[in-house]
Structures are given as C-alpha cells and as structure tokens.
Amino acid sequence: HPVHRCQQIVQQTESRICLTSPANTSTAKEIFEIVLEVDARLDAQVGQHPSSTPQTTVTTSNAAYILFTSGSTGTPKGFVVEHRSLSTSMHNIYGAEGINMDNTARVLQFASHVFDMTVGDVIGTLIHGATICVPSEQQRLDNLAGFIRDLEVNWLHLTSSVARTMVPSDIPSVKVLLQAGEPMGSDILTNWFGHVRLFNAWGPAEIVFCSSLHEYRSSQDHPNTIGTNVGGFCWLVDPEAPQRLAPVG
C-alpha cells in the first residue's frame, strides 16, 4: 500500500509499534516510532522469556484488532472487533456446531493480512490447537501445490479464484476446503465435491470472517447457497425496504 494510506491508518489508530518483515523495515521506519523486525533474532529473544501465561489486564470488551477497508470516500475506514466477538465467532465457526476443527488440522495461511479470512487462518487455528503452515512469497506464487504436499496441509481457506488454480488429485492431503470472499462457482462444486468437505462461508468483514456457513451435501446443491447463521443471528429483509423482514418463503 502507498505510504500515505499507511500513515492515514496509523493516525486513526494512534499506533506506535510496528511488527514487520525485514523487507518492509525501511518503509515502516518512516511511519512508526518503534519498529520490530520479525526475524530469527526476534524469535531467539522471545524464546528466552518464560513460557508461563503472562499476567494481563485485557478484558473481553477490549479491542482485539482493527481492520481497514478502502472506504467510500477514499479515506481508509476501520472497524474495531472486540475480544468477545472474536472468541464467539472462532468457537462457533470452528467448533462442534460449525466445521469442527481439531488439533490434527494443518491449515494453509494463504490470505493477505488485510483480508479478514486471515483471522480464521491464524486465530481459529491457534484456538483449536492446530498447526499453521505459512508459505514463502515464492511458494505462494510459484509452487503452492508443492508446498501443500510437502507440509501435508489438510485444511484450506481460499477464494474461488485460487481454488480454480488447483486440482484435488494434486493435493491429496487436503480434507477441508472453505471458500469465502467470492461467489462459489458451479465449477468449484463439480471439481471439489467428493474429494473434500466443502464449505461456503459468507458475511461482511465487520462480523468476524463469516455470518453464515454451508457444507455441501450433494453435487446438486445450488453453488451460491450461503447456509445458516453461525455465532449470531441473521435476518432476511425486503431488499426494497431493509427495515422490514421478508415474508416466509
């Protein structure tokens, strides 16, 4: 992103500290007071600290993260997600009432960190004691299927556009594919159903990743079925009068 956009975000959030990759350190130093490179040296420093649970004053109503959209005016528009909202969503989406993730899951961390799907990649995975598999930029662009095979990834969060670049038989370790961010195409349903547990997740970023979830039970399911609510309530409204509920049927 342009430095000016990053500066706008920092001004709105009043952020002082930045965690960055070595490749972005110089840019980060133009914007932040304190910059920490996430590299082997930081890993070594963190490893020297006690592994016991730290004391904290954070409550469920504190902010967990702020995510920014482009904003209709061109100025970045941020929304705040509290810890209680994040916890509720992650437990409902990935718990027994949702996809039912457990500690055997090996999840590909593919989404950009500015895309809300990465919340599921990271937080949902860690909450359930599973493993996050993070490819390098070169692997993401040139050899994603090879990375999935080598690390025996068995869980994917992808958009339809990315799923279309893969063939299930090339990545036989994959057991779950959750599609979000784009409409589910009929070709995705045809190509992937029967090879994996296939889910369609739908919802705006403000409600933490997804507000409804559908697992396809047949290749004849309508591809754009968004399923039922998860971790909250959903209302169907009249598109011409959104303050009024739509009639049954």
mmCIF file with all atom_site columns, C-alpha atoms in Angstrom, residues 149-242:
data_model
loop_
_atom_site.group_PDB
_atom_site.id
_atom_site.type_symbol
_atom_site.label_atom_id
_atom_site.label_alt_id
_atom_site.label_comp_id
_atom_site.label_asym_id
_atom_site.label_entity_id
_atom_site.label_seq_id
_atom_site.pdbx_PDB_ins_code
_atom_site.Cartn_x
_atom_site.Cartn_y
_atom_site.Cartn_z
_atom_site.occupancy
_atom_site.B_iso_or_equiv
_atom_site.pdbx_formal_charge
_atom_site.auth_seq_id
_atom_site.auth_comp_id
_atom_site.auth_asym_id
_atom_site.auth_atom_id
_atom_site.pdbx_PDB_model_num
ATOM 1  C CA . ARG A 1 149 ? 2.076   -31.575 -0.462  1.00 0.00 ? 149 ARG A CA 1
ATOM 2  C CA . ASP A 1 150 ? 5.407   -31.103 1.321   1.00 0.00 ? 150 ASP A CA 1
ATOM 3  C CA . LEU A 1 151 ? 3.835   -29.878 4.570   1.00 0.00 ? 151 LEU A CA 1
ATOM 4  C CA . GLU A 1 152 ? 0.854   -32.228 4.308   1.00 0.00 ? 152 GLU A CA 1
ATOM 5  C CA . VAL A 1 153 ? -1.607  -29.343 4.575   1.00 0.00 ? 153 VAL A CA 1
ATOM 6  C CA . ASN A 1 154 ? -5.111  -30.726 5.070   1.00 0.00 ? 154 ASN A CA 1
ATOM 7  C CA . TRP A 1 155 ? -7.181  -27.551 5.500   1.00 0.00 ? 155 TRP A CA 1
ATOM 8  C CA . LEU A 1 156 ? -7.610  -24.674 3.028   1.00 0.00 ? 156 LEU A CA 1
ATOM 9  C CA . HIS A 1 157 ? -9.306  -21.268 3.280   1.00 0.00 ? 157 HIS A CA 1
ATOM 10 C CA . LEU A 1 158 ? -9.409  -19.935 -0.284  1.00 0.00 ? 158 LEU A CA 1
ATOM 11 C CA . THR A 1 159 ? -11.339 -17.772 -2.699  1.00 0.00 ? 159 THR A CA 1
ATOM 12 C CA . SER A 1 160 ? -12.851 -19.457 -5.766  1.00 0.00 ? 160 SER A CA 1
ATOM 13 C CA . SER A 1 161 ? -10.246 -17.768 -7.967  1.00 0.00 ? 161 SER A CA 1
ATOM 14 C CA . VAL A 1 162 ? -7.407  -19.520 -6.150  1.00 0.00 ? 162 VAL A CA 1
ATOM 15 C CA . ALA A 1 163 ? -9.249  -22.847 -5.818  1.00 0.00 ? 163 ALA A CA 1
ATOM 16 C CA . ARG A 1 164 ? -9.642  -22.885 -9.609  1.00 0.00 ? 164 ARG A CA 1
ATOM 17 C CA . THR A 1 165 ? -5.854  -22.991 -9.995  1.00 0.00 ? 165 THR A CA 1
ATOM 18 C CA . MET A 1 166 ? -5.681  -26.325 -8.147  1.00 0.00 ? 166 MET A CA 1
ATOM 19 C CA . VAL A 1 167 ? -6.666  -29.907 -8.859  1.00 0.00 ? 167 VAL A CA 1
ATOM 20 C CA . PRO A 1 168 ? -7.753  -32.071 -5.893  1.00 0.00 ? 168 PRO A CA 1
ATOM 21 C CA . SER A 1 169 ? -5.707  -35.053 -7.107  1.00 0.00 ? 169 SER A CA 1
ATOM 22 C CA . ASP A 1 170 ? -2.533  -32.908 -6.966  1.00 0.00 ? 170 ASP A CA 1
ATOM 23 C CA . ILE A 1 171 ? -3.033  -32.202 -3.246  1.00 0.00 ? 171 ILE A CA 1
ATOM 24 C CA . PRO A 1 172 ? -4.465  -35.438 -1.797  1.00 0.00 ? 172 PRO A CA 1
ATOM 25 C CA . SER A 1 173 ? -3.725  -34.475 1.816   1.00 0.00 ? 173 SER A CA 1
ATOM 26 C CA . VAL A 1 174 ? -6.448  -31.778 1.755   1.00 0.00 ? 174 VAL A CA 1
ATOM 27 C CA . LYS A 1 175 ? -9.598  -32.816 3.620   1.00 0.00 ? 175 LYS A CA 1
ATOM 28 C CA . VAL A 1 176 ? -11.384 -29.466 4.088   1.00 0.00 ? 176 VAL A CA 1
ATOM 29 C CA . LEU A 1 177 ? -11.861 -26.557 1.676   1.00 0.00 ? 177 LEU A CA 1
ATOM 30 C CA . LEU A 1 178 ? -13.624 -23.451 2.953   1.00 0.00 ? 178 LEU A CA 1
ATOM 31 C CA . GLN A 1 179 ? -14.411 -20.987 0.172   1.00 0.00 ? 179 GLN A CA 1
ATOM 32 C CA . ALA A 1 180 ? -15.064 -17.341 1.058   1.00 0.00 ? 180 ALA A CA 1
ATOM 33 C CA . GLY A 1 181 ? -14.656 -13.848 -0.314  1.00 0.00 ? 181 GLY A CA 1
ATOM 34 C CA . GLU A 1 182 ? -16.135 -14.635 -3.749  1.00 0.00 ? 182 GLU A CA 1
ATOM 35 C CA . PRO A 1 183 ? -19.230 -16.441 -5.058  1.00 0.00 ? 183 PRO A CA 1
ATOM 36 C CA . MET A 1 184 ? -18.928 -20.211 -5.121  1.00 0.00 ? 184 MET A CA 1
ATOM 37 C CA . GLY A 1 185 ? -18.834 -21.223 -8.783  1.00 0.00 ? 185 GLY A CA 1
ATOM 38 C CA . SER A 1 186 ? -20.537 -24.362 -10.061 1.00 0.00 ? 186 SER A CA 1
ATOM 39 C CA . ASP A 1 187 ? -17.155 -25.499 -11.381 1.00 0.00 ? 187 ASP A CA 1
ATOM 40 C CA . ILE A 1 188 ? -15.711 -25.426 -7.853  1.00 0.00 ? 188 ILE A CA 1
ATOM 41 C CA . LEU A 1 189 ? -18.571 -27.571 -6.603  1.00 0.00 ? 189 LEU A CA 1
ATOM 42 C CA . THR A 1 190 ? -18.174 -30.020 -9.502  1.00 0.00 ? 190 THR A CA 1
ATOM 43 C CA . ASN A 1 191 ? -14.388 -30.306 -9.196  1.00 0.00 ? 191 ASN A CA 1
ATOM 44 C CA . TRP A 1 192 ? -14.060 -30.468 -5.418  1.00 0.00 ? 192 TRP A CA 1
ATOM 45 C CA . PHE A 1 193 ? -17.196 -32.151 -4.083  1.00 0.00 ? 193 PHE A CA 1
ATOM 46 C CA . GLY A 1 194 ? -16.465 -35.748 -3.071  1.00 0.00 ? 194 GLY A CA 1
ATOM 47 C CA . HIS A 1 195 ? -12.756 -35.043 -2.584  1.00 0.00 ? 195 HIS A CA 1
ATOM 48 C CA . VAL A 1 196 ? -13.051 -32.798 0.492   1.00 0.00 ? 196 VAL A CA 1
ATOM 49 C CA . ARG A 1 197 ? -15.544 -31.447 2.982   1.00 0.00 ? 197 ARG A CA 1
ATOM 50 C CA . LEU A 1 198 ? -16.580 -28.356 1.016   1.00 0.00 ? 198 LEU A CA 1
ATOM 51 C CA . PHE A 1 199 ? -17.909 -25.227 2.734   1.00 0.00 ? 199 PHE A CA 1
ATOM 52 C CA . ASN A 1 200 ? -19.180 -21.852 1.573   1.00 0.00 ? 200 ASN A CA 1
ATOM 53 C CA . ALA A 1 201 ? -18.657 -19.058 4.114   1.00 0.00 ? 201 ALA A CA 1
ATOM 54 C CA . TRP A 1 202 ? -20.453 -15.748 3.680   1.00 0.00 ? 202 TRP A CA 1
ATOM 55 C CA . GLY A 1 203 ? -20.592 -12.456 5.546   1.00 0.00 ? 203 GLY A CA 1
ATOM 56 C CA . PRO A 1 204 ? -19.145 -8.950  5.822   1.00 0.00 ? 204 PRO A CA 1
ATOM 57 C CA . ALA A 1 205 ? -15.759 -8.438  7.458   1.00 0.00 ? 205 ALA A CA 1
ATOM 58 C CA . GLU A 1 206 ? -17.327 -6.497  10.326  1.00 0.00 ? 206 GLU A CA 1
ATOM 59 C CA . ILE A 1 207 ? -18.895 -9.639  11.801  1.00 0.00 ? 207 ILE A CA 1
ATOM 60 C CA . VAL A 1 208 ? -15.563 -11.507 12.062  1.00 0.00 ? 208 VAL A CA 1
ATOM 61 C CA . PHE A 1 209 ? -14.973 -13.591 8.957   1.00 0.00 ? 209 PHE A CA 1
ATOM 62 C CA . CYS A 1 210 ? -18.424 -15.050 8.271   1.00 0.00 ? 210 CYS A CA 1
ATOM 63 C CA . SER A 1 211 ? -22.020 -14.829 9.479   1.00 0.00 ? 211 SER A CA 1
ATOM 64 C CA . SER A 1 212 ? -23.338 -17.939 7.706   1.00 0.00 ? 212 SER A CA 1
ATOM 65 C CA . LEU A 1 213 ? -21.868 -21.268 6.726   1.00 0.00 ? 213 LEU A CA 1
ATOM 66 C CA . HIS A 1 214 ? -22.937 -24.046 4.362   1.00 0.00 ? 214 HIS A CA 1
ATOM 67 C CA . GLU A 1 215 ? -21.471 -27.520 3.946   1.00 0.00 ? 215 GLU A CA 1
ATOM 68 C CA . TYR A 1 216 ? -22.339 -29.045 0.578   1.00 0.00 ? 216 TYR A CA 1
ATOM 69 C CA . ARG A 1 217 ? -24.033 -32.435 0.951   1.00 0.00 ? 217 ARG A CA 1
ATOM 70 C CA . SER A 1 218 ? -24.591 -33.071 -2.753  1.00 0.00 ? 218 SER A CA 1
ATOM 71 C CA . SER A 1 219 ? -23.059 -32.037 -6.050  1.00 0.00 ? 219 SER A CA 1
ATOM 72 C CA . GLN A 1 220 ? -26.590 -30.916 -6.948  1.00 0.00 ? 220 GLN A CA 1
ATOM 73 C CA . ASP A 1 221 ? -26.694 -28.252 -4.211  1.00 0.00 ? 221 ASP A CA 1
ATOM 74 C CA . HIS A 1 222 ? -27.030 -24.723 -5.554  1.00 0.00 ? 222 HIS A CA 1
ATOM 75 C CA . PRO A 1 223 ? -23.451 -23.364 -5.576  1.00 0.00 ? 223 PRO A CA 1
ATOM 76 C CA . ASN A 1 224 ? -24.445 -19.980 -4.134  1.00 0.00 ? 224 ASN A CA 1
ATOM 77 C CA . THR A 1 225 ? -26.187 -21.390 -1.066  1.00 0.00 ? 225 THR A CA 1
ATOM 78 C CA . ILE A 1 226 ? -24.892 -19.363 1.895   1.00 0.00 ? 226 ILE A CA 1
ATOM 79 C CA . GLY A 1 227 ? -26.243 -21.723 4.539   1.00 0.00 ? 227 GLY A CA 1
ATOM 80 C CA . THR A 1 228 ? -27.390 -20.870 8.043   1.00 0.00 ? 228 THR A CA 1
ATOM 81 C CA . ASN A 1 229 ? -26.220 -18.396 10.638  1.00 0.00 ? 229 ASN A CA 1
ATOM 82 C CA . VAL A 1 230 ? -23.221 -19.246 12.777  1.00 0.00 ? 230 VAL A CA 1
ATOM 83 C CA . GLY A 1 231 ? -22.282 -17.484 16.017  1.00 0.00 ? 231 GLY A CA 1
ATOM 84 C CA . GLY A 1 232 ? -25.075 -14.912 15.772  1.00 0.00 ? 232 GLY A CA 1
ATOM 85 C CA . PHE A 1 233 ? -28.441 -14.084 14.251  1.00 0.00 ? 233 PHE A CA 1
ATOM 86 C CA . CYS A 1 234 ? -29.395 -13.493 10.619  1.00 0.00 ? 234 CYS A CA 1
ATOM 87 C CA . TRP A 1 235 ? -32.466 -11.729 9.260   1.00 0.00 ? 235 TRP A CA 1
ATOM 88 C CA . LEU A 1 236 ? -33.835 -11.867 5.716   1.00 0.00 ? 236 LEU A CA 1
ATOM 89 C CA . VAL A 1 237 ? -35.216 -8.474  4.764   1.00 0.00 ? 237 VAL A CA 1
ATOM 90 C CA . ASP A 1 238 ? -37.110 -6.923  1.890   1.00 0.00 ? 238 ASP A CA 1
ATOM 91 C CA . PRO A 1 239 ? -34.421 -5.530  -0.466  1.00 0.00 ? 239 PRO A CA 1
ATOM 92 C CA . GLU A 1 240 ? -36.693 -2.571  -1.257  1.00 0.00 ? 240 GLU A CA 1
ATOM 93 C CA . ALA A 1 241 ? -37.333 -1.842  2.429   1.00 0.00 ? 241 ALA A CA 1
ATOM 94 C CA . PRO A 1 242 ? -34.452 -3.269  4.509   1.00 0.00 ? 242 PRO A CA 1
#
